[in-house]
Short mmCIF file of C-alpha atoms in Angstrom, two decimals:
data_model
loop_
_atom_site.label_atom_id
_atom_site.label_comp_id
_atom_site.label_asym_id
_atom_site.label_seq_id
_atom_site.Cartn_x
_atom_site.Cartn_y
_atom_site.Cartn_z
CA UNK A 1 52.64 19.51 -5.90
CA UNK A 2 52.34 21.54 -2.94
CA UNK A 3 50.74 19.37 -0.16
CA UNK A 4 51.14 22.35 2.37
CA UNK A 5 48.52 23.85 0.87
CA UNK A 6 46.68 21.67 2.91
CA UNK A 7 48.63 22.25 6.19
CA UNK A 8 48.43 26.27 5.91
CA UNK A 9 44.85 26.34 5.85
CA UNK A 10 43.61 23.67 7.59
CA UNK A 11 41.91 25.57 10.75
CA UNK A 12 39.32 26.32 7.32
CA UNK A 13 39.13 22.56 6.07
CA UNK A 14 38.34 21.56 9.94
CA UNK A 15 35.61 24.47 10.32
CA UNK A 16 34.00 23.13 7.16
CA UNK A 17 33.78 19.68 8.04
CA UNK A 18 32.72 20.45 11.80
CA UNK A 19 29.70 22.25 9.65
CA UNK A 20 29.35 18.63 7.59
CA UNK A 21 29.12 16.67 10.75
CA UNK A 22 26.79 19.15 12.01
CA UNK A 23 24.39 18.78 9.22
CA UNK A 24 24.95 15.64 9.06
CA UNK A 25 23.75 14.64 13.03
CA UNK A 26 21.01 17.56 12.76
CA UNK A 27 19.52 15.66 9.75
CA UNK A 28 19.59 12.05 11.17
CA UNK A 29 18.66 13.38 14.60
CA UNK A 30 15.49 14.74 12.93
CA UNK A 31 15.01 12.45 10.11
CA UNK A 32 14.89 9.18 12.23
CA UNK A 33 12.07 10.45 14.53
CA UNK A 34 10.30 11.25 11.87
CA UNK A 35 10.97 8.45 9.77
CA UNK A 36 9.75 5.72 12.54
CA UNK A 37 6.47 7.88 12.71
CA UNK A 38 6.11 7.86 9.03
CA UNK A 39 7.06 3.86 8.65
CA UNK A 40 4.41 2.82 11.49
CA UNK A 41 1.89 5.21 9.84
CA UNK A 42 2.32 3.50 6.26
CA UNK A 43 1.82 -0.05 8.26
CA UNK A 44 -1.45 1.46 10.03
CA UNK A 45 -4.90 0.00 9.24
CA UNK A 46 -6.41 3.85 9.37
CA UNK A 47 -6.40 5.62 6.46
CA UNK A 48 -5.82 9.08 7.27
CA UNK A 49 -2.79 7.88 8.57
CA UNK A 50 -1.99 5.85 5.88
CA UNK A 51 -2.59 7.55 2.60
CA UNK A 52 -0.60 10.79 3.66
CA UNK A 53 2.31 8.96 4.88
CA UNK A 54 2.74 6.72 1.81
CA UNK A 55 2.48 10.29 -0.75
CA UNK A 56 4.58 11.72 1.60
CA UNK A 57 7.44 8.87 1.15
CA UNK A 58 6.58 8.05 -2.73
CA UNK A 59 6.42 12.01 -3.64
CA UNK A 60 9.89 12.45 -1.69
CA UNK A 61 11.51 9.49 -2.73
CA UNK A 62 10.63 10.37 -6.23
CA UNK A 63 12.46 13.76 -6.40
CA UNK A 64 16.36 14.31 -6.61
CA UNK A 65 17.40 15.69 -2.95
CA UNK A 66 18.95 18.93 -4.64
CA UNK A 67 16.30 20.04 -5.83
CA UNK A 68 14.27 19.59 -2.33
CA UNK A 69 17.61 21.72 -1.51
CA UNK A 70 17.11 24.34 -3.46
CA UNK A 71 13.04 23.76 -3.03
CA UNK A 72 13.12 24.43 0.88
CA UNK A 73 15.84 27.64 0.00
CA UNK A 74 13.61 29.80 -1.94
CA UNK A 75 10.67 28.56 0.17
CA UNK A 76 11.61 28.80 4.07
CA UNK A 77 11.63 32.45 3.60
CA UNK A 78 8.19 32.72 2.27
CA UNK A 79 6.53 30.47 5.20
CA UNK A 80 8.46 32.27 7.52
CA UNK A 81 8.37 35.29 6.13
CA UNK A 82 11.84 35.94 6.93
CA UNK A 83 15.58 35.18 5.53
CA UNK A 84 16.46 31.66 7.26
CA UNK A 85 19.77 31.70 6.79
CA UNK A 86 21.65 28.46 4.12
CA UNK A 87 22.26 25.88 7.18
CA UNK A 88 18.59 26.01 8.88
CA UNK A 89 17.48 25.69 5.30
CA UNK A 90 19.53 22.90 4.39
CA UNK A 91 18.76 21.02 7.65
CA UNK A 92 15.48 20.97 6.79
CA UNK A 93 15.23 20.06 3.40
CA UNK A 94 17.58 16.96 4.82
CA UNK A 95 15.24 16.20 7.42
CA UNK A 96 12.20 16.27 4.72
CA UNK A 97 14.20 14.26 2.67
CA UNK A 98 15.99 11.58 4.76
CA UNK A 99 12.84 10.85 6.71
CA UNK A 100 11.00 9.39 3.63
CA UNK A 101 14.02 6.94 3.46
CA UNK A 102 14.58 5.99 6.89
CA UNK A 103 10.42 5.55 7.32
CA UNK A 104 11.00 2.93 4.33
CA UNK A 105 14.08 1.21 6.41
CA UNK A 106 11.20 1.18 9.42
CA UNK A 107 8.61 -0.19 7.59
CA UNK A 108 10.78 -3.01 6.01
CA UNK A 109 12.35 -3.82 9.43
CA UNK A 110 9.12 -4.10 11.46
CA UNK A 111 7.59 -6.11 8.04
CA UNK A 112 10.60 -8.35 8.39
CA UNK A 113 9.20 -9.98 11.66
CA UNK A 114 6.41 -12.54 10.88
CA UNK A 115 3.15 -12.52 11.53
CA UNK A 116 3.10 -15.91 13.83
CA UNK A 117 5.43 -13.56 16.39
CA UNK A 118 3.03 -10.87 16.73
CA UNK A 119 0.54 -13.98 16.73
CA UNK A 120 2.17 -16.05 19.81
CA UNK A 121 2.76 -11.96 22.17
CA UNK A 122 -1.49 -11.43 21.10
CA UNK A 123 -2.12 -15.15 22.29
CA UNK A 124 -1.00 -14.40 25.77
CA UNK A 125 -2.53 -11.76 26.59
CA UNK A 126 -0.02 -8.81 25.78
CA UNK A 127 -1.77 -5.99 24.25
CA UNK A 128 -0.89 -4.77 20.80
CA UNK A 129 1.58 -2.35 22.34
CA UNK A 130 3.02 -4.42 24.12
CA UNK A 131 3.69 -6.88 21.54
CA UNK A 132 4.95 -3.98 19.55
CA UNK A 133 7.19 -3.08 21.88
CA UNK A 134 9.15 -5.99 23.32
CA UNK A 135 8.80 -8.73 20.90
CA UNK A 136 8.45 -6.73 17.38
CA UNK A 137 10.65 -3.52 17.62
CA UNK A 138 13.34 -5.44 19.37
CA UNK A 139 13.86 -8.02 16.74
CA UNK A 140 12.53 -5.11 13.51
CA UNK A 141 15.49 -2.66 15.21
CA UNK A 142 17.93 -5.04 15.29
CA UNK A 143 17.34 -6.04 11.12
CA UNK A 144 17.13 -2.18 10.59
CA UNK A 145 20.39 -1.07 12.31
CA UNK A 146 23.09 -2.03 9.31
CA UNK A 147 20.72 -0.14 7.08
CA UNK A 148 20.16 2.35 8.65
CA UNK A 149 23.96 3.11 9.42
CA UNK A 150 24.71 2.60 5.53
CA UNK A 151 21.85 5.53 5.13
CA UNK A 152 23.62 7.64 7.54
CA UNK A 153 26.96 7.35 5.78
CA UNK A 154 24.87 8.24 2.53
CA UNK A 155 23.33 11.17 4.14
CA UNK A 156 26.93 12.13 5.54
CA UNK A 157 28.17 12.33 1.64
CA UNK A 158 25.11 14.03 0.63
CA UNK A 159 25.66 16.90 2.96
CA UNK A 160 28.23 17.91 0.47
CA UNK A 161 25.05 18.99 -1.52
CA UNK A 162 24.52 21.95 0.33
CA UNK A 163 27.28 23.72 -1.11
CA UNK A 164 25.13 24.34 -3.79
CA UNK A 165 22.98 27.02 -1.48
CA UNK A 166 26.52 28.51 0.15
CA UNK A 167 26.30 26.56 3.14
CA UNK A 168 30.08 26.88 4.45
CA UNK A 169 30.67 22.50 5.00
CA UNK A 170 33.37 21.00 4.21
CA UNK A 171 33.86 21.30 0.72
CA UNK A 172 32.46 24.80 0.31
CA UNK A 173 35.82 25.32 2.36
CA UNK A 174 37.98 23.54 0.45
CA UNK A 175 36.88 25.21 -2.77
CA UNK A 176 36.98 28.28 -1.32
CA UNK A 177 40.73 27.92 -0.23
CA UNK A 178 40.89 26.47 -3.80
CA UNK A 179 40.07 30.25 -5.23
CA UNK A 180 41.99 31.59 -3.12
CA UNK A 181 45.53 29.35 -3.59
CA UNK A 182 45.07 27.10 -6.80
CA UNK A 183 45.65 24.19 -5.48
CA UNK A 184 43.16 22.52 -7.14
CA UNK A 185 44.42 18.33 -7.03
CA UNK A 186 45.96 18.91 -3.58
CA UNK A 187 42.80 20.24 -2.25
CA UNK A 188 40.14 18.05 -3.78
CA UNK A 189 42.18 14.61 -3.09
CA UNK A 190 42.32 15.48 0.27
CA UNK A 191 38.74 15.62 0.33
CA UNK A 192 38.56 12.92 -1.14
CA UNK A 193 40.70 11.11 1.11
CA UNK A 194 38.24 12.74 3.74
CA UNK A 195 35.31 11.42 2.69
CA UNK A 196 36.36 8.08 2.34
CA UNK A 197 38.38 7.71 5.26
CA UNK A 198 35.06 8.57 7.67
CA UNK A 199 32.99 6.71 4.90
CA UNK A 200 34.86 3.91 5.12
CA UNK A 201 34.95 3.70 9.04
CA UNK A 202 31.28 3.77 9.07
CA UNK A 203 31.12 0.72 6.90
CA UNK A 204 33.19 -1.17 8.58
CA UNK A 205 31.19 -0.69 11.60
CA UNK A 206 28.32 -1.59 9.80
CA UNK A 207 29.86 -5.23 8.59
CA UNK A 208 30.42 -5.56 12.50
CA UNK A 209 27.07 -5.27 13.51
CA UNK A 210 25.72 -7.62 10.46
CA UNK A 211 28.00 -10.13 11.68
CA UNK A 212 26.61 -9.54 15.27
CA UNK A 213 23.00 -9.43 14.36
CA UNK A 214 23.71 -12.80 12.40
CA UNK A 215 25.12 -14.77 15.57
CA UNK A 216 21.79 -13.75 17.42
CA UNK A 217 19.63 -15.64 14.54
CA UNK B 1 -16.57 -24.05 28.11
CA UNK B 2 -16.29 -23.41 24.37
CA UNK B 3 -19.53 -23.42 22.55
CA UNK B 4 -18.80 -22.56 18.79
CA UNK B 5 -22.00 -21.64 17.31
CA UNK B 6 -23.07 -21.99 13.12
CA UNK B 7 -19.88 -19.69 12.78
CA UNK B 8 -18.76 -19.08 9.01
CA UNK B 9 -15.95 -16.61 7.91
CA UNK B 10 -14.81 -15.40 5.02
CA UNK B 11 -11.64 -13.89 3.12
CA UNK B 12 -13.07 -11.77 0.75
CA UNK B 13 -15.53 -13.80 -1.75
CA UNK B 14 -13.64 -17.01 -0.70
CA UNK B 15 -15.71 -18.89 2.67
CA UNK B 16 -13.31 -20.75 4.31
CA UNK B 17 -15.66 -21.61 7.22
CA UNK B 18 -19.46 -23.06 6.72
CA UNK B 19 -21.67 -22.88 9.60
CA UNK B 20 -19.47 -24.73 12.25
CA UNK B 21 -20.58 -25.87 15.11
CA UNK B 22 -18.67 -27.44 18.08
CA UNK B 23 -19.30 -27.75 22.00
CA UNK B 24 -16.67 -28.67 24.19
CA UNK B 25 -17.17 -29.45 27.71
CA UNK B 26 -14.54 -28.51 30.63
CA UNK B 27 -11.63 -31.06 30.67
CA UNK B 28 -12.22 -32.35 26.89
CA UNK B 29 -9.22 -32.76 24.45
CA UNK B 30 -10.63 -32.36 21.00
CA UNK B 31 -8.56 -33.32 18.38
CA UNK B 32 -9.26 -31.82 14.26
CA UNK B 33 -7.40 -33.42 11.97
CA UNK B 34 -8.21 -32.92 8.06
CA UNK B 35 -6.49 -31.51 5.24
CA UNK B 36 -4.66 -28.21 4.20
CA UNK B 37 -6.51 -25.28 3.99
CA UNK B 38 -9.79 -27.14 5.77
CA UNK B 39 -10.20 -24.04 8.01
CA UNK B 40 -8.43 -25.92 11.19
CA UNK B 41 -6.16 -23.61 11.99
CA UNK B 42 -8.69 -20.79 11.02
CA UNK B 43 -10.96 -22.05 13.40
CA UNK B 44 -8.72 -22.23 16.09
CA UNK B 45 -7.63 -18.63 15.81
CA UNK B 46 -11.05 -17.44 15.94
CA UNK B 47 -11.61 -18.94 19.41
CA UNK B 48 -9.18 -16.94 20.79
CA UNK B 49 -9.80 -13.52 18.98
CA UNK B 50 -6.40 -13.87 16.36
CA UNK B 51 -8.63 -14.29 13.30
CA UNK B 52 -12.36 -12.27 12.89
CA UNK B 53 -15.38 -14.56 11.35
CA UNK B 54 -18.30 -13.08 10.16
CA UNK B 55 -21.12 -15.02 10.96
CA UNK B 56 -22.63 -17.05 13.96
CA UNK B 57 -21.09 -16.73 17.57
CA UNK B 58 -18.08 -18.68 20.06
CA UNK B 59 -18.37 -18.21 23.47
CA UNK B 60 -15.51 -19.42 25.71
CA UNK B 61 -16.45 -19.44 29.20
CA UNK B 62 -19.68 -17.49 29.22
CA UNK B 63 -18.06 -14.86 27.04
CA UNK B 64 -18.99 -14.20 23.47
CA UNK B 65 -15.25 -13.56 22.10
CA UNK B 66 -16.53 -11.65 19.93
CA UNK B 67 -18.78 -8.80 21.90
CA UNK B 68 -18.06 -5.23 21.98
CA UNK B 69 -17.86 -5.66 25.78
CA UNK B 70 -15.47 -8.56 25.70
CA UNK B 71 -11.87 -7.80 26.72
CA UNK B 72 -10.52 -9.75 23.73
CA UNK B 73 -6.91 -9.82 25.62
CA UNK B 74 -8.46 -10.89 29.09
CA UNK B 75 -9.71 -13.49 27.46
CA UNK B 76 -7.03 -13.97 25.53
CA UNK B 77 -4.61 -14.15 28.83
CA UNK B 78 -6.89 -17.28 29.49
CA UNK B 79 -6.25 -19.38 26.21
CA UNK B 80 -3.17 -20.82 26.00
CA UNK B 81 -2.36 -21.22 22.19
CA UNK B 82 0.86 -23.31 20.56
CA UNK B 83 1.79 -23.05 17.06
CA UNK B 84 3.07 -25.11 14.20
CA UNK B 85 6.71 -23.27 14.15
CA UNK B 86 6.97 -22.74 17.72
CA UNK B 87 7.09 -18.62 17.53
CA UNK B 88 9.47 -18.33 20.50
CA UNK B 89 10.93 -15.03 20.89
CA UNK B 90 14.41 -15.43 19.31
CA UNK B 91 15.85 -12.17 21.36
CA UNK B 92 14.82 -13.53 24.76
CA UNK B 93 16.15 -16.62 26.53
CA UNK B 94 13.98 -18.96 26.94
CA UNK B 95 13.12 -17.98 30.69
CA UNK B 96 12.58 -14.19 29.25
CA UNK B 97 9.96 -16.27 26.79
CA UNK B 98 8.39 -17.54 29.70
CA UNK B 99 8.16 -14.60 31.90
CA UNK B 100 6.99 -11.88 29.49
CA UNK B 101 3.20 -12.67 29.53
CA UNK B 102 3.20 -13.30 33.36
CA UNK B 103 5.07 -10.22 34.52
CA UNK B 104 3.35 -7.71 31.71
CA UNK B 105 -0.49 -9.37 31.71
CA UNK B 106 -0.54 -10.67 35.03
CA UNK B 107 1.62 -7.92 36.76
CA UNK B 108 3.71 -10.70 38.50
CA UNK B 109 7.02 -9.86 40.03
CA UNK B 110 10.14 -10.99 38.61
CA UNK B 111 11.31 -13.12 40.88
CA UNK B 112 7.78 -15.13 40.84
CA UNK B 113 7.59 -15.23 37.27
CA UNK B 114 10.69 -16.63 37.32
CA UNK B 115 9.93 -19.57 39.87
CA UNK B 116 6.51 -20.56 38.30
CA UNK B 117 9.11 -20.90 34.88
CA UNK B 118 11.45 -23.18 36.38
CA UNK B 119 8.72 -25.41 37.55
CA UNK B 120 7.46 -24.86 34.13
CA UNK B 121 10.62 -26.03 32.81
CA UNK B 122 10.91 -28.76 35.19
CA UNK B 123 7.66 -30.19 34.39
CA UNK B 124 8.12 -29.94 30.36
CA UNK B 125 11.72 -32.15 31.39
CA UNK B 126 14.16 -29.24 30.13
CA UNK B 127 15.05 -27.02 33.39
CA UNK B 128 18.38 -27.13 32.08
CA UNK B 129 17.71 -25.00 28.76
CA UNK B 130 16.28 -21.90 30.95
CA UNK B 131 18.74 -19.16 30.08
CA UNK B 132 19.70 -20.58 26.77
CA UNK B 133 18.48 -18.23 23.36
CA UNK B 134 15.62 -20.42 21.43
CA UNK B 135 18.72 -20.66 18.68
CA UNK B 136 20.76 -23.21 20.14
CA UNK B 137 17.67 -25.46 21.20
CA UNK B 138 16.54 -28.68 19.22
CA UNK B 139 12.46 -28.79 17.67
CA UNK B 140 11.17 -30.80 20.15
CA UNK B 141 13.36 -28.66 23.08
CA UNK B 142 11.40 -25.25 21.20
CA UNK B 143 8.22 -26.91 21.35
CA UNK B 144 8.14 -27.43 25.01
CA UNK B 145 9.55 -24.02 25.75
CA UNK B 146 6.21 -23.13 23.49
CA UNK B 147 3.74 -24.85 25.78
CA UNK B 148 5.35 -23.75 28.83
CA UNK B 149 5.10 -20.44 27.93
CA UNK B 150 1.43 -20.82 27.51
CA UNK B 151 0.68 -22.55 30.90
CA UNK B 152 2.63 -19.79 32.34
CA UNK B 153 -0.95 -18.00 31.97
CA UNK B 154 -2.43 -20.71 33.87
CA UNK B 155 -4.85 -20.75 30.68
CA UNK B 156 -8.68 -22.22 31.08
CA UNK B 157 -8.22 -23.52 27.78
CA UNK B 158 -5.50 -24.98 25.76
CA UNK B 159 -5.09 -24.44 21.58
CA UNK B 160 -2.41 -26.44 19.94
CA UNK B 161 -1.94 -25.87 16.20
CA UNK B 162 -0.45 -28.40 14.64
CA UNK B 163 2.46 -28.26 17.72
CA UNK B 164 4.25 -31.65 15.93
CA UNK B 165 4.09 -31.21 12.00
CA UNK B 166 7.19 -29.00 12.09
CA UNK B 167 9.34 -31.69 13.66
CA UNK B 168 11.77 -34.36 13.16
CA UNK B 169 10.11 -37.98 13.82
CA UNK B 170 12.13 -38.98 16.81
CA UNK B 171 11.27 -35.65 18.80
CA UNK B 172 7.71 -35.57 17.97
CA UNK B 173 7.13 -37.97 21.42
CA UNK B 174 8.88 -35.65 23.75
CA UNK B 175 6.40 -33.35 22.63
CA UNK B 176 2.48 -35.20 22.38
CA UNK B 177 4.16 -37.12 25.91
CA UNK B 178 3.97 -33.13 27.59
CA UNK B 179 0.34 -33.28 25.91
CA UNK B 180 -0.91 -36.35 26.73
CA UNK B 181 -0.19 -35.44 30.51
CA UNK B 182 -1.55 -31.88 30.08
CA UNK B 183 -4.99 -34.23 28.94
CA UNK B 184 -4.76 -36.35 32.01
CA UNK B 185 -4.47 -32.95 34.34
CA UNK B 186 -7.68 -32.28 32.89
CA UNK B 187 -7.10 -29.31 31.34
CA UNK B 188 -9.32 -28.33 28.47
CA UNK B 189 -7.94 -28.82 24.96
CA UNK B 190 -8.50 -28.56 20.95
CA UNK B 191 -5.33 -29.71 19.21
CA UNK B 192 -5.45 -29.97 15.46
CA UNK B 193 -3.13 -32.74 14.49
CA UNK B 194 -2.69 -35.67 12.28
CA UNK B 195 -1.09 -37.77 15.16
CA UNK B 196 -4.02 -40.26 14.95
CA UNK B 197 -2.26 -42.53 18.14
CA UNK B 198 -2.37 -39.52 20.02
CA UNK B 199 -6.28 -39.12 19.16
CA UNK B 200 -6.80 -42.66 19.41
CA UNK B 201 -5.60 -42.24 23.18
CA UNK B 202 -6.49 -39.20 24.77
CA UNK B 203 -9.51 -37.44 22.37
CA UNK B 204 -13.03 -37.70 23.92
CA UNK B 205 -13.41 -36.37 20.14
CA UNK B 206 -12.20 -36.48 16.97
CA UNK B 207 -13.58 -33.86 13.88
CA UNK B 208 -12.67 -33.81 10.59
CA UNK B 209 -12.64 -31.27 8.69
CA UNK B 210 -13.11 -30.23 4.77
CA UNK B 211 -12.94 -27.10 2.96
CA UNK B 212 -14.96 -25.18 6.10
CA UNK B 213 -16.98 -27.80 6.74
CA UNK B 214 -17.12 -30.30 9.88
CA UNK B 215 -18.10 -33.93 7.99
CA UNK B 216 -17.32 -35.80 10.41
CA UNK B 217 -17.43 -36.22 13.97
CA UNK B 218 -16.75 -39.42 16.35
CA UNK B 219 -15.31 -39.85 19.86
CA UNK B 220 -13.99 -43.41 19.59
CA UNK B 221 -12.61 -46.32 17.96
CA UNK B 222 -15.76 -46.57 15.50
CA UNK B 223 -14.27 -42.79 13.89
CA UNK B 224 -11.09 -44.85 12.61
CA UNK B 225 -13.00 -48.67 12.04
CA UNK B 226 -16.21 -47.15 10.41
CA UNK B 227 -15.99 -43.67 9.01
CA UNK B 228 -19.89 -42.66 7.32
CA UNK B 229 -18.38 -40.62 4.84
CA UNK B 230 -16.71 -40.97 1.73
CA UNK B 231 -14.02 -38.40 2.26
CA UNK B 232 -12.81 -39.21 5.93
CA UNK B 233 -12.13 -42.81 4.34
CA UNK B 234 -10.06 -41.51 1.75
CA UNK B 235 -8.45 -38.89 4.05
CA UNK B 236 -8.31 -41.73 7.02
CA UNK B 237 -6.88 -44.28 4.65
CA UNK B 238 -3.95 -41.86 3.81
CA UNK B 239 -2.77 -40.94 7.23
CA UNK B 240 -3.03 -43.89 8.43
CA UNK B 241 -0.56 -46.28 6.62
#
């Protein structure tokens, strides 16, 4: 065993997971937006809003995220007519894809608040809006929040995927030091250790706020 | 002040409302009593715009609630309405409950929303529960928060939907007491309930109702003594043990 492996080249380990974290807060950044817009949409009474929002999320949800990957690779360049470059590429298939997920956590949260609530804002007068916006969304947000962080920390491992199109994250570096020094156990327990370590925080914070959201029942 | 006019509704093939009609004069309390899934509670929603009906008219106030022209949430701001499981906002304390419609429909300033709550508060006999989360209050404590919440409109009209059948025996009083003087300010009210002492007391009317249908209708003693049909007997006779 040769844990300096790890030691020697670790300005490349912390490039590759700044890249990881990058991804990973480009995607949610862009994903959630779109997600809420896509989870009111599928709870709309109008159809054209609707019907394209519920194929978007069914035909997305249906299809493994590495292939949307390598989908949104060989196709940015022909929409844009240009080379994209791996990251921008990436990004965007994980805004694509993580937005059909977190529209499903916003639709479930907002369904989660009864009908007799949105009932009692309507019977005094507050417009739909309104309603929506300070008895509904407070209560749907605060249901949605432990999900949502558990699909973030999802999302985070899944930026690993992008390795697959030579995006440089995290462990793109660490099997490219791999080729380079053999180090093959060292180097992919570490990552391992990585992963979990961040993983782990993020659950824990999650438990937190379930606990929280509890005491406010 | 509410004219309900042949109205019938229906959810999908299924009528749950035949041709009712009901007129209720300024400072009436109304009381429906019948059982599940008579279209009480159906009714009630479509006199304040919550529930659409099909057929026939209700006009509250001189306006058809109904009418492309009508501002349903004007009117809406107008009609108090309190429900069978209280529907307090369980992120807001229960001043914040009070204060929402007042401050966002009326445009009133904080600081008077907040004293027309207290005396709210004061005059439903819990002032002391004002900044305390609808959580950590009892059924009959909710309740009250409820109607004060809807007489922070400084409604026209008052709707109560079954406000006691979700509560424990001993605090359904606190509750019909905050009715029965609501009744004796003469503010206008339909309250669809099976308390039959409260009817007995303060209803100028009493309807009973059957799948959609009104049967029966009497506005004293004579509706409990001698009901004319068949079906209020039996309905009467198991209520009132």
């Amino acid at each position: 065993m040769d844990w300096d492996v790890i030691l020697r080249n670790l300005p490349f380990l912390l490039m590759g997971l700044q890249t990881t974290f990058k991804l990973a807060i480009v995607a949610a950044a862009g994903a959630f937006p779109l997600g809420i817009l896509l989870g009111l949409s599928r709870l709309s009474s109008k159809w054209w809003l609707y019907y394209p929002a519920s194929a978007y999320v069914h035909l997305i949800r249906s299809v493994p995220l590495i292939l949307v990957i390598f989908w949104f690779f060989f196709l940015m360049p022909i929409i844009t007519g240009r080379p994209v470059g791996s990251f921008t590429s990436a990004a965007v298939a994980f805004i694509i894809f993580e937005a059909a997920y977190f529209a499903e956590i916003v639709r479930a949260g907002i369904q989660s608040i009864s009908k007799g609530q949105v009932m009692a804002g309507l019977s005094t007068g507050l417009s739909h809006i309104s309603t929506m916006r300070h008895i509904v969304l407070p209560q749907a947000i605060r249901n949605m929040i432990p999900v949502l962080v558990t699909q973030v920390i999802v999302l985070f491992q899944d930026t690993s995927l992008a390795y697959v199109i030579g995006v440089r994250e995290f462990l793109r570096w660490t099997s490219l030091v791999d080729a380079r020094e053999f180090r093959s156990i060292e180097l992919y327990a570490t990552a391992a250790v990585v992963y979990f370590i961040i993983c782990f925080v993020g659950s824990t914070i999650t438990r937190r706020l379930e606990k929280k959201g509890g005491r406010l029942r | 002040m509410i004219d309900i006019n042949n109205v019938s509704k229906w959810y999908g093939k299924l009528q749950v409302l035949h041709n009712v009609t009901e007129k209720i004069e300024r400072g009436q309390t109304v009381v429906i009593c019948g059982p599940s899934g008579s279209g009480k509670s159906t009714l009630l929603r479509c006199i304040n715009g919550l529930e659409y009906f099909q057929q026939g008219e209700i006009i509250v106030d001189g306006i058809s609630v109904q009418s492309r022209s009508t501002n349903i949430y004007e009117l809406r701001a107008d009609i108090g309405m309190v429900f069978q499981h209280f529907e307090l906002y369980p992120h807001m304390t229960c001043l914040d409950n009070i204060t929402l419609a007042p401050r966002k429909v009326r445009k009133k300033l904080e600081e008077e929303a907040r004293t027309l709550a207290m005396s709210l508060l004061e005059r439903v006999g819990i002032p002391e529960q004002a900044h305390k989360y609808p959580g950590e209050l009892s059924g009959g404590q909710k309740q009250r928060v409820a109607i004060a919440r809807a007489l922070a409109m400084k409604p026209k009209i008052m709707l109560f939907d079954e406000p006691t059948s979700a509560l424990d025996p001993e605090m359904i009083k606190e509750v019909l007491d905050v009715m029965i003087d609501l009744t004796k300010g003469g503010m206008t009210m339909i309250v669809v309930t099976h308390e039959m002492g409260f009817a007995r007391e303060v209803a100028d009317e009493i309807i009973f109702m059957d799948e959609g249908r009104i049967i029966e209708r009497g506005a004293d003693e004579s509706f409990f003594r001698n009901p004319k049909s068949e079906r209020t007997k039996q309905f009467l006779s198991k209520i009132l043990m």
